[in-house]
Amino acid sequence: MTTSTLTQIESDLQTLQQEAEEAIATVGDLDELDKLRVSFLGKKGKLSQILRGMGKLSAEERPKVGAVANQVKEGLQGQLEGKLNELQQAKIAAQLKAETLDVTMPGVGRPLGHKHPLQSAIDRVLDIFVGLGYTVAEGPQVESDYYNFEALNTPPDHPARDMQDTFYLPGDRLLRTHTSSVQIRHMENNEPPIRIVAPGRVYRRDTVDATHSAVFHQIEILAIDKKINFGDLKGTLKAFFQELMGEDTDVLLRASYFPFTEPSAEFDVKWRGKWLEMGGCGMVDPNVLKAVGYDPEVYSGFAAGFGAERIAMVLHKLDDIRHLYNSDMRFLSQF
Ligand code: DAH
């Protein structure tokens, strides 16, 4: 009886081999290939099913069939592996092709940032003063009463303190109300001659509106030397504003009062036919020179301070200071 079983198994193995070879040859993707492997060679696969019939074979026949079965199995394993390699290579090749970078394609535009209009106004001012021989100086925004007021000839009960409503901090500290404090800090550490331009952020208890902000920026200048006079002050302001705003710009000084200058003035700038209030200035008060250890009999000097926002607003014809703080790209991208 076993002879026919033997031939049956052998022919089944042959059929299986053919069927599997055809299937492997035509499969086109890795998942399908794995399903084929399982269905032919897996534990419950077709090969195992055929070999279950071996139980009916005689002891001499079994090894024969076993050898054939092994041959078929190894052959198929080899083909599966070959196909696996082939499909993996094809997958990589397809991926590479899909990811090819076409360097001739138009790029994505990434807009370059640029300076904020307030900063560029400050930088222009600094450039002009540096051109006139000034050095840029800076000081802290959190100040002591001494640097912000006292050394600037403004003692505690001085009425001029009301001119600048101050944010006080715990201890003897405050947010500086003007950049004039930098004058004192610089003179304390340097000997005349002095020419500095000091830009910086200042703070006042102001209600915010189109022309006021509780936080804003000032630019301060200070010149100390032997024989500096009021004419030097006016000449410097005029040279500066003509450089900033054009040759036909004029400067007018109006008598005023500041504790740290004597005489003091406010200055207006005539630009395009209109007079614009710009800032304060004056000859440095002898008490200020004394506070930093300079001899007022030997040295004199002038100082001036003005708002940076004001400059930016005039140059760019802005009607509201708040535009400069809102970070609105529709506004900022115009500059
Ligand atoms: N510090 C003054 C203010 O904030 C402005 C000022 C006036 C500065 C006269 C000066 C000056 O240097 O001489 O209102």
PDB file of C-alpha atoms in Angstrom, residues 75-275:
ATOM      1  CA  GLY A  75      15.105  25.391  -2.319  1.00  0.00           C
ATOM      2  CA  LEU A  76      12.052  27.420  -1.413  1.00  0.00           C
ATOM      3  CA  GLN A  77      13.831  29.093   1.491  1.00  0.00           C
ATOM      4  CA  GLY A  78      16.575  30.161  -0.889  1.00  0.00           C
ATOM      5  CA  GLN A  79      14.069  31.583  -3.326  1.00  0.00           C
ATOM      6  CA  LEU A  80      12.156  33.371  -0.595  1.00  0.00           C
ATOM      7  CA  GLU A  81      15.369  34.952   0.603  1.00  0.00           C
ATOM      8  CA  GLY A  82      16.377  35.966  -2.898  1.00  0.00           C
ATOM      9  CA  LYS A  83      12.983  37.537  -3.442  1.00  0.00           C
ATOM     10  CA  LEU A  84      13.146  39.260  -0.059  1.00  0.00           C
ATOM     11  CA  ASN A  85      16.446  40.903  -1.005  1.00  0.00           C
ATOM     12  CA  GLU A  86      15.118  41.900  -4.376  1.00  0.00           C
ATOM     13  CA  LEU A  87      11.981  43.507  -2.924  1.00  0.00           C
ATOM     14  CA  GLN A  88      13.946  45.310  -0.200  1.00  0.00           C
ATOM     15  CA  GLN A  89      16.340  46.737  -2.782  1.00  0.00           C
ATOM     16  CA  ALA A  90      13.413  47.830  -4.930  1.00  0.00           C
ATOM     17  CA  LYS A  91      11.798  49.512  -1.943  1.00  0.00           C
ATOM     18  CA  ILE A  92      14.964  51.475  -1.147  1.00  0.00           C
ATOM     19  CA  ALA A  93      15.386  52.432  -4.784  1.00  0.00           C
ATOM     20  CA  ALA A  94      11.780  53.673  -4.922  1.00  0.00           C
ATOM     21  CA  GLN A  95      12.270  55.653  -1.736  1.00  0.00           C
ATOM     22  CA  LEU A  96      15.445  57.271  -3.040  1.00  0.00           C
ATOM     23  CA  LYS A  97      13.706  58.170  -6.245  1.00  0.00           C
ATOM     24  CA  ALA A  98      10.747  59.699  -4.396  1.00  0.00           C
ATOM     25  CA  GLU A  99      12.984  61.701  -2.117  1.00  0.00           C
ATOM     26  CA  THR A 100      15.242  63.084  -4.795  1.00  0.00           C
ATOM     27  CA  LEU A 101      15.903  66.774  -4.261  1.00  0.00           C
ATOM     28  CA  ASP A 102      15.257  68.887  -7.307  1.00  0.00           C
ATOM     29  CA  VAL A 103      17.637  71.772  -6.822  1.00  0.00           C
ATOM     30  CA  THR A 104      16.059  73.622  -9.713  1.00  0.00           C
ATOM     31  CA  MET A 105      12.715  73.934  -7.885  1.00  0.00           C
ATOM     32  CA  PRO A 106      11.888  77.445  -6.645  1.00  0.00           C
ATOM     33  CA  GLY A 107      12.682  77.846  -2.930  1.00  0.00           C
ATOM     34  CA  VAL A 108      10.405  78.835  -0.085  1.00  0.00           C
ATOM     35  CA  GLY A 109      10.902  82.487   0.783  1.00  0.00           C
ATOM     36  CA  ARG A 110      11.971  83.136   4.364  1.00  0.00           C
ATOM     37  CA  PRO A 111      11.747  86.857   5.034  1.00  0.00           C
ATOM     38  CA  LEU A 112      14.832  88.335   6.657  1.00  0.00           C
ATOM     39  CA  GLY A 113      14.111  90.233   9.837  1.00  0.00           C
ATOM     40  CA  HIS A 114      15.210  93.808  10.189  1.00  0.00           C
ATOM     41  CA  LYS A 115      15.799  96.389  12.861  1.00  0.00           C
ATOM     42  CA  HIS A 116      12.828  97.779  14.739  1.00  0.00           C
ATOM     43  CA  PRO A 117      12.178 101.393  13.641  1.00  0.00           C
ATOM     44  CA  LEU A 118      12.837 102.603  17.185  1.00  0.00           C
ATOM     45  CA  GLN A 119      16.175 100.821  17.340  1.00  0.00           C
ATOM     46  CA  SER A 120      17.189 102.083  13.912  1.00  0.00           C
ATOM     47  CA  ALA A 121      16.356 105.652  15.007  1.00  0.00           C
ATOM     48  CA  ILE A 122      18.509 105.207  18.123  1.00  0.00           C
ATOM     49  CA  ASP A 123      21.333 103.735  16.034  1.00  0.00           C
ATOM     50  CA  ARG A 124      21.247 106.680  13.625  1.00  0.00           C
ATOM     51  CA  VAL A 125      21.478 109.121  16.526  1.00  0.00           C
ATOM     52  CA  LEU A 126      24.394 107.212  18.054  1.00  0.00           C
ATOM     53  CA  ASP A 127      26.195 107.070  14.706  1.00  0.00           C
ATOM     54  CA  ILE A 128      25.994 110.832  14.316  1.00  0.00           C
ATOM     55  CA  PHE A 129      27.318 111.541  17.805  1.00  0.00           C
ATOM     56  CA  VAL A 130      30.072 108.965  17.396  1.00  0.00           C
ATOM     57  CA  GLY A 131      30.977 110.861  14.225  1.00  0.00           C
ATOM     58  CA  LEU A 132      31.213 114.019  16.349  1.00  0.00           C
ATOM     59  CA  GLY A 133      33.682 112.307  18.679  1.00  0.00           C
ATOM     60  CA  TYR A 134      31.294 111.006  21.353  1.00  0.00           C
ATOM     61  CA  THR A 135      31.515 107.601  23.038  1.00  0.00           C
ATOM     62  CA  VAL A 136      28.430 105.484  23.789  1.00  0.00           C
ATOM     63  CA  ALA A 137      27.823 105.002  27.543  1.00  0.00           C
ATOM     64  CA  GLU A 138      25.135 103.077  29.379  1.00  0.00           C
ATOM     65  CA  GLY A 139      23.835 102.658  32.915  1.00  0.00           C
ATOM     66  CA  PRO A 140      21.384 100.444  34.842  1.00  0.00           C
ATOM     67  CA  GLN A 141      17.617 100.832  34.589  1.00  0.00           C
ATOM     68  CA  VAL A 142      17.175  99.999  38.262  1.00  0.00           C
ATOM     69  CA  GLU A 143      18.829 102.961  39.927  1.00  0.00           C
ATOM     70  CA  SER A 144      19.394 104.394  43.361  1.00  0.00           C
ATOM     71  CA  ASP A 145      17.877 107.690  44.406  1.00  0.00           C
ATOM     72  CA  TYR A 146      21.405 109.110  44.476  1.00  0.00           C
ATOM     73  CA  TYR A 147      22.159 108.654  40.770  1.00  0.00           C
ATOM     74  CA  ASN A 148      18.681 109.440  39.525  1.00  0.00           C
ATOM     75  CA  PHE A 149      18.111 112.560  41.681  1.00  0.00           C
ATOM     76  CA  GLU A 150      20.451 113.511  44.455  1.00  0.00           C
ATOM     77  CA  ALA A 151      23.753 113.757  42.569  1.00  0.00           C
ATOM     78  CA  LEU A 152      21.838 115.587  39.850  1.00  0.00           C
ATOM     79  CA  ASN A 153      21.206 118.444  42.270  1.00  0.00           C
ATOM     80  CA  THR A 154      17.712 117.197  43.101  1.00  0.00           C
ATOM     81  CA  PRO A 155      17.520 116.598  46.885  1.00  0.00           C
ATOM     82  CA  PRO A 156      14.549 114.685  48.402  1.00  0.00           C
ATOM     83  CA  ASP A 157      12.306 117.683  49.060  1.00  0.00           C
ATOM     84  CA  HIS A 158      13.076 119.311  45.704  1.00  0.00           C
ATOM     85  CA  PRO A 159       9.891 120.354  43.854  1.00  0.00           C
ATOM     86  CA  ALA A 160      11.394 119.222  40.527  1.00  0.00           C
ATOM     87  CA  ARG A 161      10.873 115.619  41.616  1.00  0.00           C
ATOM     88  CA  ASP A 162       7.214 116.103  40.801  1.00  0.00           C
ATOM     89  CA  MET A 163       8.135 116.684  37.160  1.00  0.00           C
ATOM     90  CA  GLN A 164       8.986 113.015  36.920  1.00  0.00           C
ATOM     91  CA  ASP A 165       6.530 110.683  38.573  1.00  0.00           C
ATOM     92  CA  THR A 166       8.705 107.850  39.767  1.00  0.00           C
ATOM     93  CA  PHE A 167       8.225 104.096  40.106  1.00  0.00           C
ATOM     94  CA  TYR A 168       9.824 103.245  43.465  1.00  0.00           C
ATOM     95  CA  LEU A 169      11.116  99.775  44.245  1.00  0.00           C
ATOM     96  CA  PRO A 170      11.736  98.178  47.653  1.00  0.00           C
ATOM     97  CA  GLY A 171      14.812  99.561  49.407  1.00  0.00           C
ATOM     98  CA  ASP A 172      16.578 102.634  48.114  1.00  0.00           C
ATOM     99  CA  ARG A 173      15.776 101.681  44.574  1.00  0.00           C
ATOM    100  CA  LEU A 174      13.711 103.030  41.724  1.00  0.00           C
ATOM    101  CA  LEU A 175      13.276 102.679  37.989  1.00  0.00           C
ATOM    102  CA  ARG A 176      15.299 105.494  36.482  1.00  0.00           C
ATOM    103  CA  THR A 177      13.126 108.339  35.235  1.00  0.00           C
ATOM    104  CA  HIS A 178      15.739 109.634  32.805  1.00  0.00           C
ATOM    105  CA  THR A 179      19.128 108.788  31.335  1.00  0.00           C
ATOM    106  CA  SER A 180      20.701 111.751  33.149  1.00  0.00           C
ATOM    107  CA  SER A 181      21.777 109.235  35.815  1.00  0.00           C
ATOM    108  CA  VAL A 182      24.334 107.922  33.317  1.00  0.00           C
ATOM    109  CA  GLN A 183      26.049 111.338  33.415  1.00  0.00           C
ATOM    110  CA  ILE A 184      26.908 110.839  37.094  1.00  0.00           C
ATOM    111  CA  ARG A 185      27.975 107.218  36.727  1.00  0.00           C
ATOM    112  CA  HIS A 186      30.249 108.077  33.831  1.00  0.00           C
ATOM    113  CA  MET A 187      31.828 111.155  35.419  1.00  0.00           C
ATOM    114  CA  GLU A 188      32.480 109.265  38.659  1.00  0.00           C
ATOM    115  CA  ASN A 189      34.665 106.840  36.764  1.00  0.00           C
ATOM    116  CA  ASN A 190      36.278 109.099  34.185  1.00  0.00           C
ATOM    117  CA  GLU A 191      38.228 112.341  34.052  1.00  0.00           C
ATOM    118  CA  PRO A 192      37.487 115.217  31.660  1.00  0.00           C
ATOM    119  CA  PRO A 193      37.471 115.783  28.778  1.00  0.00           C
ATOM    120  CA  ILE A 194      34.207 113.873  28.448  1.00  0.00           C
ATOM    121  CA  ARG A 195      31.941 113.403  25.489  1.00  0.00           C
ATOM    122  CA  ILE A 196      29.311 110.687  25.860  1.00  0.00           C
ATOM    123  CA  VAL A 197      26.020 109.765  24.274  1.00  0.00           C
ATOM    124  CA  ALA A 198      23.852 107.548  26.490  1.00  0.00           C
ATOM    125  CA  PRO A 199      20.803 105.781  25.088  1.00  0.00           C
ATOM    126  CA  GLY A 200      18.447 103.805  27.296  1.00  0.00           C
ATOM    127  CA  ARG A 201      15.078 102.803  28.624  1.00  0.00           C
ATOM    128  CA  VAL A 202      13.396 104.997  31.220  1.00  0.00           C
ATOM    129  CA  TYR A 203      10.211 104.706  33.289  1.00  0.00           C
ATOM    130  CA  ARG A 204       7.539 107.113  34.491  1.00  0.00           C
ATOM    131  CA  ARG A 205       4.121 106.817  36.070  1.00  0.00           C
ATOM    132  CA  ASP A 206       2.427 108.211  32.992  1.00  0.00           C
ATOM    133  CA  THR A 207      -0.945 107.274  31.605  1.00  0.00           C
ATOM    134  CA  VAL A 208      -0.454 105.730  28.201  1.00  0.00           C
ATOM    135  CA  ASP A 209      -1.887 107.670  25.263  1.00  0.00           C
ATOM    136  CA  ALA A 210      -0.862 108.542  21.707  1.00  0.00           C
ATOM    137  CA  THR A 211       2.165 110.517  22.880  1.00  0.00           C
ATOM    138  CA  HIS A 212       2.941 109.024  26.305  1.00  0.00           C
ATOM    139  CA  SER A 213       4.168 105.691  27.506  1.00  0.00           C
ATOM    140  CA  ALA A 214       5.181 104.561  30.999  1.00  0.00           C
ATOM    141  CA  VAL A 215       8.244 102.950  29.447  1.00  0.00           C
ATOM    142  CA  PHE A 216      10.156 104.819  26.802  1.00  0.00           C
ATOM    143  CA  HIS A 217      13.677 105.632  25.650  1.00  0.00           C
ATOM    144  CA  GLN A 218      15.894 108.648  25.978  1.00  0.00           C
ATOM    145  CA  ILE A 219      19.183 109.682  24.518  1.00  0.00           C
ATOM    146  CA  GLU A 220      21.428 111.815  26.689  1.00  0.00           C
ATOM    147  CA  ILE A 221      24.546 113.703  25.710  1.00  0.00           C
ATOM    148  CA  LEU A 222      27.189 115.154  27.981  1.00  0.00           C
ATOM    149  CA  ALA A 223      30.319 117.154  27.159  1.00  0.00           C
ATOM    150  CA  ILE A 224      32.736 118.328  29.858  1.00  0.00           C
ATOM    151  CA  ASP A 225      35.987 120.149  29.222  1.00  0.00           C
ATOM    152  CA  LYS A 226      37.775 123.421  29.952  1.00  0.00           C
ATOM    153  CA  LYS A 227      36.007 126.413  28.417  1.00  0.00           C
ATOM    154  CA  ILE A 228      32.859 124.788  27.122  1.00  0.00           C
ATOM    155  CA  ASN A 229      30.134 127.378  26.684  1.00  0.00           C
ATOM    156  CA  PHE A 230      26.491 127.729  25.772  1.00  0.00           C
ATOM    157  CA  GLY A 231      27.378 128.394  22.129  1.00  0.00           C
ATOM    158  CA  ASP A 232      28.995 124.934  21.975  1.00  0.00           C
ATOM    159  CA  LEU A 233      25.728 123.434  23.185  1.00  0.00           C
ATOM    160  CA  LYS A 234      23.631 125.143  20.563  1.00  0.00           C
ATOM    161  CA  GLY A 235      26.184 124.451  17.831  1.00  0.00           C
ATOM    162  CA  THR A 236      26.293 120.759  18.738  1.00  0.00           C
ATOM    163  CA  LEU A 237      22.503 120.401  18.758  1.00  0.00           C
ATOM    164  CA  LYS A 238      22.247 122.180  15.442  1.00  0.00           C
ATOM    165  CA  ALA A 239      24.987 120.111  13.806  1.00  0.00           C
ATOM    166  CA  PHE A 240      23.333 116.955  15.091  1.00  0.00           C
ATOM    167  CA  PHE A 241      19.790 117.754  13.935  1.00  0.00           C
ATOM    168  CA  GLN A 242      20.972 118.980  10.540  1.00  0.00           C
ATOM    169  CA  GLU A 243      22.790 115.692  10.050  1.00  0.00           C
ATOM    170  CA  LEU A 244      19.732 113.725  11.187  1.00  0.00           C
ATOM    171  CA  MET A 245      16.986 115.647   9.433  1.00  0.00           C
ATOM    172  CA  GLY A 246      18.596 117.724   6.695  1.00  0.00           C
ATOM    173  CA  GLU A 247      20.530 120.950   6.115  1.00  0.00           C
ATOM    174  CA  ASP A 248      17.560 123.306   6.445  1.00  0.00           C
ATOM    175  CA  THR A 249      16.734 122.097   9.975  1.00  0.00           C
ATOM    176  CA  ASP A 250      16.901 124.805  12.647  1.00  0.00           C
ATOM    177  CA  VAL A 251      17.159 124.627  16.436  1.00  0.00           C
ATOM    178  CA  LEU A 252      15.550 127.037  18.904  1.00  0.00           C
ATOM    179  CA  LEU A 253      16.396 127.196  22.604  1.00  0.00           C
ATOM    180  CA  ARG A 254      13.717 128.418  25.029  1.00  0.00           C
ATOM    181  CA  ALA A 255      14.621 129.281  28.637  1.00  0.00           C
ATOM    182  CA  SER A 256      13.469 126.577  31.017  1.00  0.00           C
ATOM    183  CA  TYR A 257      14.384 124.920  34.277  1.00  0.00           C
ATOM    184  CA  PHE A 258      16.106 121.672  35.226  1.00  0.00           C
ATOM    185  CA  PRO A 259      17.827 121.133  38.592  1.00  0.00           C
ATOM    186  CA  PHE A 260      20.970 119.721  36.989  1.00  0.00           C
ATOM    187  CA  THR A 261      21.610 122.530  34.499  1.00  0.00           C
ATOM    188  CA  GLU A 262      22.087 126.267  34.857  1.00  0.00           C
ATOM    189  CA  PRO A 263      21.104 127.953  32.632  1.00  0.00           C
ATOM    190  CA  SER A 264      18.564 125.446  31.317  1.00  0.00           C
ATOM    191  CA  ALA A 265      16.638 125.386  28.089  1.00  0.00           C
ATOM    192  CA  GLU A 266      14.157 123.344  26.157  1.00  0.00           C
ATOM    193  CA  PHE A 267      14.945 122.960  22.507  1.00  0.00           C
ATOM    194  CA  ASP A 268      12.651 122.888  19.514  1.00  0.00           C
ATOM    195  CA  VAL A 269      13.605 121.714  16.070  1.00  0.00           C
ATOM    196  CA  LYS A 270      12.198 123.275  12.914  1.00  0.00           C
ATOM    197  CA  TRP A 271      11.587 120.557  10.393  1.00  0.00           C
ATOM    198  CA  ARG A 272       9.628 120.938   7.163  1.00  0.00           C
ATOM    199  CA  GLY A 273       8.265 124.283   8.308  1.00  0.00           C
ATOM    200  CA  LYS A 274       7.042 123.109  11.730  1.00  0.00           C
ATOM    201  CA  TRP A 275       8.550 123.613  15.168  1.00  0.00           C
TER     202      TRP A 275
END
